[in-house]
XYZ file of C-alpha atoms in Angstrom:
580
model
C -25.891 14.351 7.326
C -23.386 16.059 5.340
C -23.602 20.145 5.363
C -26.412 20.524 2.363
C -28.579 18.260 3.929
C -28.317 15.403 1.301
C -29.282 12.156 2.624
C -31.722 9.928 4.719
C -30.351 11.387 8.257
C -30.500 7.572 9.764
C -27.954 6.892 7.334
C -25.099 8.852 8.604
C -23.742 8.350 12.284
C -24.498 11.749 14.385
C -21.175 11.411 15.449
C -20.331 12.536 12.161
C -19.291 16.831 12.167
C -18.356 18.163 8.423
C -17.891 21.919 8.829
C -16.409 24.147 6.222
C -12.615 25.080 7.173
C -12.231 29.018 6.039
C -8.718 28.718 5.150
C -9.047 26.277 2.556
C -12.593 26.128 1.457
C -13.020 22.658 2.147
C -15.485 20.910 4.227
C -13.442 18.405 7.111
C -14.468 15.831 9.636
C -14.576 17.789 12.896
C -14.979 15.501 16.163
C -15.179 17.713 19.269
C -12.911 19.776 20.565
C -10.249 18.473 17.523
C -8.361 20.095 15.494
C -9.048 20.497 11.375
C -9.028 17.622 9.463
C -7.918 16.524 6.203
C -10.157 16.968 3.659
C -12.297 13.826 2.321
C -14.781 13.930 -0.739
C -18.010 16.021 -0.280
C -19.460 19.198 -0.985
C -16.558 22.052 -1.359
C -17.865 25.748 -1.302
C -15.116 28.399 -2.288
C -13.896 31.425 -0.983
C -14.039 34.943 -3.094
C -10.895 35.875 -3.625
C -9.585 38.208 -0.920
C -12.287 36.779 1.476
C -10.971 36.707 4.996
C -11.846 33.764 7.534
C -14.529 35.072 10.000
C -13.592 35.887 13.370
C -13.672 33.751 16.013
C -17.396 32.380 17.195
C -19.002 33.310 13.793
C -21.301 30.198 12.894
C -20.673 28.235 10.251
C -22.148 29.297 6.612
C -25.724 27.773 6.682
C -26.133 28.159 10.366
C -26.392 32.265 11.008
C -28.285 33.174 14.456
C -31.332 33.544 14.850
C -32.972 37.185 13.043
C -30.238 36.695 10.352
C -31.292 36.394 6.575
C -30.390 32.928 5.157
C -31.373 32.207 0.910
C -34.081 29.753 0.603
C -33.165 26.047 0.681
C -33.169 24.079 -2.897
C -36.355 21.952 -3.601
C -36.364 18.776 -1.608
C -33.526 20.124 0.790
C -34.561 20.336 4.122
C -33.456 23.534 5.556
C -31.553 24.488 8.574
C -33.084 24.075 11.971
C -33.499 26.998 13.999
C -32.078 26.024 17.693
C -32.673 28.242 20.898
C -28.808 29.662 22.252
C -28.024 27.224 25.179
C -27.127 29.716 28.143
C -23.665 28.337 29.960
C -20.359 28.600 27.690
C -20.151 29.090 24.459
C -20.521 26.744 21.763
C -16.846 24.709 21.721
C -16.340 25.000 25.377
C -18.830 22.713 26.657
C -18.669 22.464 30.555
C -18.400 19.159 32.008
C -17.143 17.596 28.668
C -14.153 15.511 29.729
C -11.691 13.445 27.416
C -13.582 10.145 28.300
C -16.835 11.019 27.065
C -14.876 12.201 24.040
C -13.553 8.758 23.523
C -16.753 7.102 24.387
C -18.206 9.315 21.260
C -15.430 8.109 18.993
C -15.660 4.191 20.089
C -19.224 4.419 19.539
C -18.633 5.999 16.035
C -16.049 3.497 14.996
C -17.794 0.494 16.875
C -17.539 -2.076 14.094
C -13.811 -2.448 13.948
C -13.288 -6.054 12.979
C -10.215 -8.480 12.790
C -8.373 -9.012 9.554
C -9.595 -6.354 6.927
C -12.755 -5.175 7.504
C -13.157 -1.875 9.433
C -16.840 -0.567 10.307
C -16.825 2.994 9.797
C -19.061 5.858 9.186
C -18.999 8.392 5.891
C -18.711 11.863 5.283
C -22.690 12.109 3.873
C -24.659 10.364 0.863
C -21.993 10.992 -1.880
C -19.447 9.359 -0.119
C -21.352 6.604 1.350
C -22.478 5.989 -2.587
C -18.846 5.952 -3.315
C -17.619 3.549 -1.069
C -20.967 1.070 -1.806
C -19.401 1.670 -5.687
C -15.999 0.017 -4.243
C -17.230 -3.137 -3.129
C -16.621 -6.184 -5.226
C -19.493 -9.110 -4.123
C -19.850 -12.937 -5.433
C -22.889 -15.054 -4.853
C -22.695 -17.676 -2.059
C -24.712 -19.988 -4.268
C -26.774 -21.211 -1.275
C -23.443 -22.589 0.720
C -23.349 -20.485 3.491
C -26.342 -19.812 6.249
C -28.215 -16.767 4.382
C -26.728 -14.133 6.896
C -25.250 -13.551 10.207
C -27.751 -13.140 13.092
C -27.354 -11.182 16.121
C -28.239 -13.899 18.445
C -26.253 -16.900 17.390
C -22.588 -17.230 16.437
C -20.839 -16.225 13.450
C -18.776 -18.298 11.542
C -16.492 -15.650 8.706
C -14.258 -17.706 6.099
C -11.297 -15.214 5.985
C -9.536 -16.285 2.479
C -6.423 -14.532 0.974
C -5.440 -15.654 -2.769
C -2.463 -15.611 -4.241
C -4.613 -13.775 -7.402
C -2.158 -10.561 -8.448
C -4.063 -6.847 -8.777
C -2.670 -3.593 -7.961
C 0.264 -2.506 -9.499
C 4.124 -3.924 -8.012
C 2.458 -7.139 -7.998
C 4.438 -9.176 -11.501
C 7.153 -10.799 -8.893
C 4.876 -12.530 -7.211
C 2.967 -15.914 -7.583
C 1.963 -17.447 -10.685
C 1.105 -14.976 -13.089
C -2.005 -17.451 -15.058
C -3.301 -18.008 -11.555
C -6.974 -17.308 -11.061
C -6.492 -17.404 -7.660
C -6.295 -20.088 -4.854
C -7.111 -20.621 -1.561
C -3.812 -19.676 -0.469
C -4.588 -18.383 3.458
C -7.409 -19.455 4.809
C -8.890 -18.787 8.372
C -12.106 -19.922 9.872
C -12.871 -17.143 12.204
C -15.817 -18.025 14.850
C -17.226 -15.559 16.895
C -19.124 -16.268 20.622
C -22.473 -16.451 20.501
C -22.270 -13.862 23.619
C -19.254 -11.969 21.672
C -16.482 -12.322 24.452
C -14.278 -14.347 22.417
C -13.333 -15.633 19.094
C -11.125 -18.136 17.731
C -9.115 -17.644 14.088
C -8.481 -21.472 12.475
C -6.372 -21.392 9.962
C -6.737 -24.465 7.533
C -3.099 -25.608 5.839
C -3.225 -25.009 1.420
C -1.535 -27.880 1.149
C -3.910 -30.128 3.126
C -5.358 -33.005 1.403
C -9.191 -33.345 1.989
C -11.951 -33.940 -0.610
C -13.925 -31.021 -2.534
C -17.823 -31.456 -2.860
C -19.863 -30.804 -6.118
C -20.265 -26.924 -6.505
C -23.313 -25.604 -7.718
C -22.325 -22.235 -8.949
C -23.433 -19.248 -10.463
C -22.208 -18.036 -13.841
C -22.036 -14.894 -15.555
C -25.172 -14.922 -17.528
C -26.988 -15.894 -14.652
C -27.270 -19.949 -14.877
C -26.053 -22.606 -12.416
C -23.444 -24.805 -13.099
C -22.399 -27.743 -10.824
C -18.907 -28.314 -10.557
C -17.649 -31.829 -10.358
C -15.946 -32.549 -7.136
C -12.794 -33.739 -6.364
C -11.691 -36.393 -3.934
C -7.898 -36.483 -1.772
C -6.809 -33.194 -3.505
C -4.946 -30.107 -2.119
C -7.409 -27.782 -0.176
C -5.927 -24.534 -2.140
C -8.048 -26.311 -4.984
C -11.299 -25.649 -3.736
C -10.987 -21.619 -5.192
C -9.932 -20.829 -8.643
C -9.519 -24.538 -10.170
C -11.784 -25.731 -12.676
C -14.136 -22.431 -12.502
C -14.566 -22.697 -8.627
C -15.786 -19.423 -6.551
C -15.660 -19.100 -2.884
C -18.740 -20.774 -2.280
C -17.265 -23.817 -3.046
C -14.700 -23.150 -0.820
C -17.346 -22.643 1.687
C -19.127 -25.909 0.683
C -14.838 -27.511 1.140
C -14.713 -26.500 4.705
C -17.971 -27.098 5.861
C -17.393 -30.716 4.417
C -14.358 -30.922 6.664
C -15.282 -29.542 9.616
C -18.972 -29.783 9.963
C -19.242 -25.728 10.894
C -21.826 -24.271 8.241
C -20.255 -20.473 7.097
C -22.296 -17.432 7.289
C -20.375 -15.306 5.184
C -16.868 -15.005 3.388
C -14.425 -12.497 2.570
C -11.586 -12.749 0.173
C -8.428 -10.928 -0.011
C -5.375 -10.621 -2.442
C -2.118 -9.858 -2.748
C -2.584 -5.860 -3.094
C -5.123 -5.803 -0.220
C -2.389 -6.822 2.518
C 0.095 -4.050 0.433
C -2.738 -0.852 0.948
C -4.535 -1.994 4.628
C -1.319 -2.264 6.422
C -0.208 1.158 4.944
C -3.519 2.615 5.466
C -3.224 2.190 8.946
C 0.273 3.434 9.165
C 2.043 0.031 9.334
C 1.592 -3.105 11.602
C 4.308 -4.095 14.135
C 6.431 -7.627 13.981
C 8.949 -9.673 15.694
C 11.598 -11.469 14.364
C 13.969 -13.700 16.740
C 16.171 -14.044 13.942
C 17.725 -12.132 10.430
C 15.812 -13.182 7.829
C 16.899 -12.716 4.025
C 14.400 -14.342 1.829
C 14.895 -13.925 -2.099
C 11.334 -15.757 -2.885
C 9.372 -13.702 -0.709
C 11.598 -10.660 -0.570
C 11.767 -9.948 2.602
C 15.201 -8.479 4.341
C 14.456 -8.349 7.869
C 16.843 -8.138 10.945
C 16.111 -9.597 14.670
C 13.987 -7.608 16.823
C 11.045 -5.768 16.403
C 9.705 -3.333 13.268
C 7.260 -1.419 11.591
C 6.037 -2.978 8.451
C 3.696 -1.768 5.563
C 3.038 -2.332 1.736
C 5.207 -3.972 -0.040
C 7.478 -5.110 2.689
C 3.924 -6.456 4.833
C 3.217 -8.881 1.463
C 6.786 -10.338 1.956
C 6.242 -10.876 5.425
C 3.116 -12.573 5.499
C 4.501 -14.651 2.097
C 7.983 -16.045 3.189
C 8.262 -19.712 4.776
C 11.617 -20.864 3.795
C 13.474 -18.568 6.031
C 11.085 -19.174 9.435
C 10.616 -22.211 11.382
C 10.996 -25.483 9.221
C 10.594 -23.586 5.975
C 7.031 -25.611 5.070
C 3.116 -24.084 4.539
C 2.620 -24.433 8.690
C 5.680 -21.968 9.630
C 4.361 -19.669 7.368
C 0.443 -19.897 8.914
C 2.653 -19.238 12.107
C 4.180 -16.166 10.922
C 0.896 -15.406 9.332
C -1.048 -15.313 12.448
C 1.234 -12.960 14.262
C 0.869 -10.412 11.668
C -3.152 -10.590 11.959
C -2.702 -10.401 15.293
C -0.562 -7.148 15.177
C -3.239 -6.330 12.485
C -5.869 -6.810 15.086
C -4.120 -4.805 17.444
C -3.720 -1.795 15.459
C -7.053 -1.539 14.463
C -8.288 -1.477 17.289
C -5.782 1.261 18.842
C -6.628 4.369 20.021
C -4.207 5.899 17.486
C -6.501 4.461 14.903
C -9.991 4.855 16.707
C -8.936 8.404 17.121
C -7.998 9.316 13.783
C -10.887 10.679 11.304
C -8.079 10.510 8.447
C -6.770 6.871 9.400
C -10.512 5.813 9.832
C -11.135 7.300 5.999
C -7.754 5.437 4.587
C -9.191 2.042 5.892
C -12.664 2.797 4.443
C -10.924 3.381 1.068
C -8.741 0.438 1.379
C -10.921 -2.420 2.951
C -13.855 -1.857 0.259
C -11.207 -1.980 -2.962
C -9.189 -4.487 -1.111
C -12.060 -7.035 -0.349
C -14.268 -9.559 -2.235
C -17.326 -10.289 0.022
C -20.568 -12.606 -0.829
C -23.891 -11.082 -1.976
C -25.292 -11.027 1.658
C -23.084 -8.159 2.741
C -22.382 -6.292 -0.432
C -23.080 -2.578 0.722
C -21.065 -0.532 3.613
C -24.202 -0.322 5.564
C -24.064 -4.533 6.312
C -20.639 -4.550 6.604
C -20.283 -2.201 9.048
C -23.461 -4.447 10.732
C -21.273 -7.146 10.621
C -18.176 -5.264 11.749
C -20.112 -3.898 15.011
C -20.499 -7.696 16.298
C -17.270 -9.060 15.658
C -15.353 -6.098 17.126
C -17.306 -7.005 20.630
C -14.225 -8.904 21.813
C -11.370 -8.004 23.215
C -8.167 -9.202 21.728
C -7.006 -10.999 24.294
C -9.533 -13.565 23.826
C -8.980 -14.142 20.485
C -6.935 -16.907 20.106
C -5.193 -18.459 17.081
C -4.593 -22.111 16.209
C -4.504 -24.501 13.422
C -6.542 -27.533 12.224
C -4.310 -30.095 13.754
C -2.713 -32.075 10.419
C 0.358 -34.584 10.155
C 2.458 -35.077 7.082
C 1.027 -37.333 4.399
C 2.047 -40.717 5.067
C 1.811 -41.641 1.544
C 4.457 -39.532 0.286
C 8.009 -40.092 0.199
C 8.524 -36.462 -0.124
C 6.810 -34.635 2.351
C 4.457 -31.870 0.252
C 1.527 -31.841 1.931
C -0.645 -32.922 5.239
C -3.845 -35.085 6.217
C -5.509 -34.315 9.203
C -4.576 -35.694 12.818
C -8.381 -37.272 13.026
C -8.650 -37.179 16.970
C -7.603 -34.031 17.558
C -8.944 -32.463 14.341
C -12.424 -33.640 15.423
C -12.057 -32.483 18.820
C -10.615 -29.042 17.465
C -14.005 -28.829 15.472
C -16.218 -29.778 17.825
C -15.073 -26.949 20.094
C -16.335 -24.709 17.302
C -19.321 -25.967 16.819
C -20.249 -26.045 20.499
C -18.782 -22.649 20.815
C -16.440 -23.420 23.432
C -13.202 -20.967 23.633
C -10.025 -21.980 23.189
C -8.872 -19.120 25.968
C -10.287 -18.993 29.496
C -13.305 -17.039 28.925
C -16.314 -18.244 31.472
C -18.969 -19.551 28.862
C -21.666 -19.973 31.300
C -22.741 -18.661 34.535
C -21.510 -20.023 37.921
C -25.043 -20.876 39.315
C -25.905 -22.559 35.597
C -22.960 -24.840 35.836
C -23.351 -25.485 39.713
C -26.817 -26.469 38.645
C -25.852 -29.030 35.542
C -22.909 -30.856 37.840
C -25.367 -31.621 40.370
C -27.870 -33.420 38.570
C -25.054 -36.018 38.059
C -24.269 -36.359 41.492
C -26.315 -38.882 43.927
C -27.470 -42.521 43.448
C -27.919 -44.476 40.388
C -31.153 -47.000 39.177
C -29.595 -50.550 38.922
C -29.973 -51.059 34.441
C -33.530 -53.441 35.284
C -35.104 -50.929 37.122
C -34.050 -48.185 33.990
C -37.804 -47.617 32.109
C -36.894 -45.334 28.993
C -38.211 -44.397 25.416
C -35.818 -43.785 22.648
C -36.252 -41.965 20.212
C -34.429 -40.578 16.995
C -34.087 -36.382 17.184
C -31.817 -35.827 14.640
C -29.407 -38.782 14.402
C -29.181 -41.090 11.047
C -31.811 -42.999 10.682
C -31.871 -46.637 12.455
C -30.291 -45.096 15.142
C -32.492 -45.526 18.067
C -33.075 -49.374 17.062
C -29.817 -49.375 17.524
C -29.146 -48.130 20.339
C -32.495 -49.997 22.226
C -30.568 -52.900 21.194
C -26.927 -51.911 22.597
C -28.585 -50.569 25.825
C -31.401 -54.258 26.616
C -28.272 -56.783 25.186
C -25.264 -54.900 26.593
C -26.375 -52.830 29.730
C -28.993 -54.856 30.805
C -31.909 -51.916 30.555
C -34.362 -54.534 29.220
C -37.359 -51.855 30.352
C -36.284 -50.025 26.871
C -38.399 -49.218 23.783
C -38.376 -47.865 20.208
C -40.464 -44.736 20.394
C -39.769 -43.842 16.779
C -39.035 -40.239 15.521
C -39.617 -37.591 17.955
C -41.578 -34.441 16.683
C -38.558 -32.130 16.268
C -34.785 -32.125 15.074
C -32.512 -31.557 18.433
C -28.858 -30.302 18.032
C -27.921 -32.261 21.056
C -29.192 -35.727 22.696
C -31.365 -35.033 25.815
C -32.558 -37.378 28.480
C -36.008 -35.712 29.855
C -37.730 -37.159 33.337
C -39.517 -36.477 36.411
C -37.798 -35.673 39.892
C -38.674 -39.141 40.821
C -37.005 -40.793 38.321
C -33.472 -38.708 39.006
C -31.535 -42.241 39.607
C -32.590 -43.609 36.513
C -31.473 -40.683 34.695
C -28.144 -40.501 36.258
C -27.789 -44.366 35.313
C -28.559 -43.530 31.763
C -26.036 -40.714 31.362
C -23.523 -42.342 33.336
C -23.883 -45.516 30.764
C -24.144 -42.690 27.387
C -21.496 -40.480 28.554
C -24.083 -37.287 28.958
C -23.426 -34.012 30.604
C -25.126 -32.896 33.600
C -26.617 -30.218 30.545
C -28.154 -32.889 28.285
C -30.399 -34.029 31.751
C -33.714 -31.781 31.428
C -35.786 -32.422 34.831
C -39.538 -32.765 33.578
C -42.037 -34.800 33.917
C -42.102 -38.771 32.867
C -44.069 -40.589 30.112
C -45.866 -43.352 29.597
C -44.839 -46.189 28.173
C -46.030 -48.960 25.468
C -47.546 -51.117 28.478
C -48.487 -47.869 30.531
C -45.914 -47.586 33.002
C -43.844 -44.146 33.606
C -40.861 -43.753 31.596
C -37.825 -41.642 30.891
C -37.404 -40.109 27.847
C -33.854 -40.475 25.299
C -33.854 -38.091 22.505
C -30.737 -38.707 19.842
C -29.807 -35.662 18.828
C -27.391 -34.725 15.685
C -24.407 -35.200 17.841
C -25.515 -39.081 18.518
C -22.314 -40.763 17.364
C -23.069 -44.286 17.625
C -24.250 -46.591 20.144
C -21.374 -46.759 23.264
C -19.996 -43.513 21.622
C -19.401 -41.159 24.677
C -21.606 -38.345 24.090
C -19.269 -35.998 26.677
C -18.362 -32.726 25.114
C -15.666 -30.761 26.714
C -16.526 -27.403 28.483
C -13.168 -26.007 27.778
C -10.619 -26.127 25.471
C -7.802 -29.305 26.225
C -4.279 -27.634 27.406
C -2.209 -29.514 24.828
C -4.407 -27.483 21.643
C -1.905 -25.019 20.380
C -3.377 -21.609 20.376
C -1.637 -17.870 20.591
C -3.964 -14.896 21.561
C -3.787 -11.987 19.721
C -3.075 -9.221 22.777
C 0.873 -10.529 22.959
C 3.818 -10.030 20.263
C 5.385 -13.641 19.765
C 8.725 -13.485 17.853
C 8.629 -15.679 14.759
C 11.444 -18.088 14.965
């Protein structure tokens, strides 16, 4: 709560100290034992002149000891608690308080750090907090993404910078009748258990199909969108009227990973974040001189902010083969750098860097409706600034050039390893060696695929359809009594919920017919669920198949992978790779 006592006091982070400096007159974020800070906006009381600051140990105005007359408070003001003098030292001089609790206080303050541009922070009281709620630019979702993040599940943020111009410095750059396009865009998916997170970045130039777009316009209505089929991905925002939801609605049509929320980010936002944090650090293994982008770099290492970040993170012709993909490369070592910074001590330390970013990331970002105010975004920020930077890795959706082009402009996707990259995401598997599952829990799964298995006549099993598209367990009864030889099979129909994943359910008895079964479907020891058996049409026990939504035909290995392949290209975001 600020020093007059405005606000709801759950609202402001008790980590929060404003005190009133009395050589300026202004009230300053104080952590403990820290020196004076800048000044932010919030209440300002002023000094007479000739006043003198009070010595040493005087409390601050508002606070006097106890016996000393204090005015009234205002109406409505709650007014300053009267607290007992603790006996020990002196108020400043706390004994036992070491620098690592310190720094515990400050993480815990500033614990909603986030990758890319969002920074959780806290505010200097209501006025303040109002202010930065007034920065925040929102657009409706228009139902495309998942109607919030939860806790408990993973998150899945579409990270998209345009090449829209705003700011001032901007009129060299991109087209200047643009409404913006999808010109970066990163999938970022955070572990449902927050110890890692993987950053996708899908190509502009990549040709995929856009969906119909139901989207909101200004007065209110819905319009739908007509989609378009084997255009440029950059398409899906800014062409034909389309908002960010229907970029959502574009790459959840490509990859099958349903977004929770997005944030957009243009050409001005890159310019004021990296100078709000006092500059990100690069590597270049080469002199670059780039008259597109602008960018006038030598080998080696350096400092970049503002305008010289926006040529960084825009050049391609000078870096790699001088296509879209170099630049994503280039691209993804800045965010990593980013990444790094933000989550520094230099920056978790620093009440006035901590302010800057505040400022910056809530003029610098359009977000969807869901987390329009500081309070959710700094929500958000908390859980995906759980993991450590070393296991967040960076890749891209695996793409080839266009085969149909003469002239190589843009890319289709590499289908087998595409659908494997997405699939990883969707099962939240890492792409870095984080353990996903405890030992025992694994130990457990293997070893209900090891040990005998039922010859196919002696299999007894119910199928039924979980999730998959319909016809699916008629078809598979068929593949399994014409091709396998499990003639003891049946059509159970629809089972009584949707399942994410197929299952086989039976009783310990029936363990070799299980293991037969998963061996012939490609299961995992975790799609085996020990239970008990059923009874089938001519009341004999029976296993139980449930197709789930990852059924992918009958024969169709059902196998996921529990870690990522070696051959996926990936960088993690702890280490400085040189752009080449």
């Amino acid at each position: 709560m600020d020093a007059q006592g405005r606000g709801r006091a759950d609202d402001i982070d008790p980590a929060d100290q404003w005190v009133l400096n009395p050589d300026t007159g202004d009230y300053e974020l104080r952590l403990q034992n820290s020196a004076p800070q800048s000044a932010v906006p919030g209440p300002r009381s002023r000094r007479t002149a000739g006043a003198t600051a009070p010595p040493r140990g005087r409390t601050a105005p508002g606070r006097e000891r106890k016996g000393t007359p204090q005015e009234a408070p205002e109406p409505g003001v709650p007014g300053p608690r009267r607290r007992r003098a603790p006996e020990g030292p002196p108020p400043g001089r706390r004994k036992g308080r070491t620098k690592k609790s310190r720094g515990k206080k400050i993480l815990l303050w500033t614990g909603g750090t986030m990758a890319f541009l969002l920074v959780g922070t806290s505010t200097a009281g209501y006025l303040y907090w109002k202010h930065l709620n007034g920065n925040i630019t929102s657009v409706s979702d228009d139902g495309a993404g998942t109607g919030g993040f939860s806790k408990d599940r993973a998150i899945n943020v579409l990270l998209v910078g345009t090449d829209k111009r705003t700011g001032d410095g901007n009129d060299g750059y991109g087209d200047s009748d643009s409404p913006g396009h999808a010109d970066t865009t990163v999938l970022l998916h955070v572990s449902k258990d927050r110890t890692n997170a993987t950053a996708m970045s899908i190509p502009r130039d990549l040709i995929t199909d856009i969906p119909d777009c139901p989207t909101t316009q200004e007065d209110g209505s819905t319009k739908v969108i007509p989609g378009t089929l084997n255009t440029r991905f950059n398409e899906s925002l800014g062409q034909e009227g389309r908002t960010p939801s229907c970029t959502m609605r574009t790459v959840t049509a490509l990859t099958g990973v349903k977004m929770d929320h997005f944030m957009i980010a243009d050409f001005n936002a890159v310019k004021t974040l990296t100078t709000a944090v006092d500059g990100v650090d690069v590597c270049l293994a080469k002199d670059i001189d780039d008259p597109d982008s602008k960018l006038k770099l030598s080998k080696g290492e350096h400092s970049i902010q503002g305008e010289e970040a926006l040529a960084f993170v825009r050049t391609r012709h000078s870096v790699g083969f001088g296509g879209d993909l170099s630049r994503i490369e280039i691209q993804q070592q800045f965010l990593s750098s980013l990444m790094r910074k933000l989550k520094s001590n230099d920056t978790l330390t620093s009440p006035t860097k901590l302010l800057k970013l505040a400022e910056a990331g809530t003029k610098a970002l359009t977000v969807d409706s869901k987390i329009s105010s500081i309070t959710k975004l700094r929500d958000l920020g908390t859980e995906l600034g759980k993991f450590p930077t070393k296991n967040l890795s960076f890749t891209t959706v695996p793409v080839v050039d266009n085969p149909a082009e003469k002239v190589k402009a843009t890319v289709v996707l590499q289908e087998a390893k595409a659908k494997e990259m997405f699939a990883l995401i969707k099962d939240d598997i890492s792409l870095t060696a984080v353990k996903q599952e405890k030992k025992k829990e694994k130990a457990a799964e293997a070893a209900r695929l090891k040990g005998s298995k039922a010859d196919p006549a002696d299999v007894r099993v119910r199928v039924l359809n979980g999730g998959a598209v319909a016809g699916s367990a008629q078809e598979t009864l068929n593949w399994l009594q014409l091709e396998e030889g499990i003639t003891k099979s049946e059509n159970a129909g629809n089972a009584g919920a949707t399942l994410k994943k197929t299952t086989v359910e039976y009783a310990p008895d029936q363990a070799d017919q299980a293991r037969r079964l998963a061996d012939l479907m490609g299961l995992s020891g975790s799609a085996m669920k020990p239970g008990k058996s059923v009874t089938n049409s001519q009341g004999l026990p029976a296993i139980t198949l449930t197709l789930g939504e990852d059924f992918k035909g009958a024969g169709v290995s059902l196998t996921t992978p529990s870690t990522a392949p070696e051959d996926v290209e990936k960088s993690t975001a702890d280490k400085v790779e040189c752009a080449k």
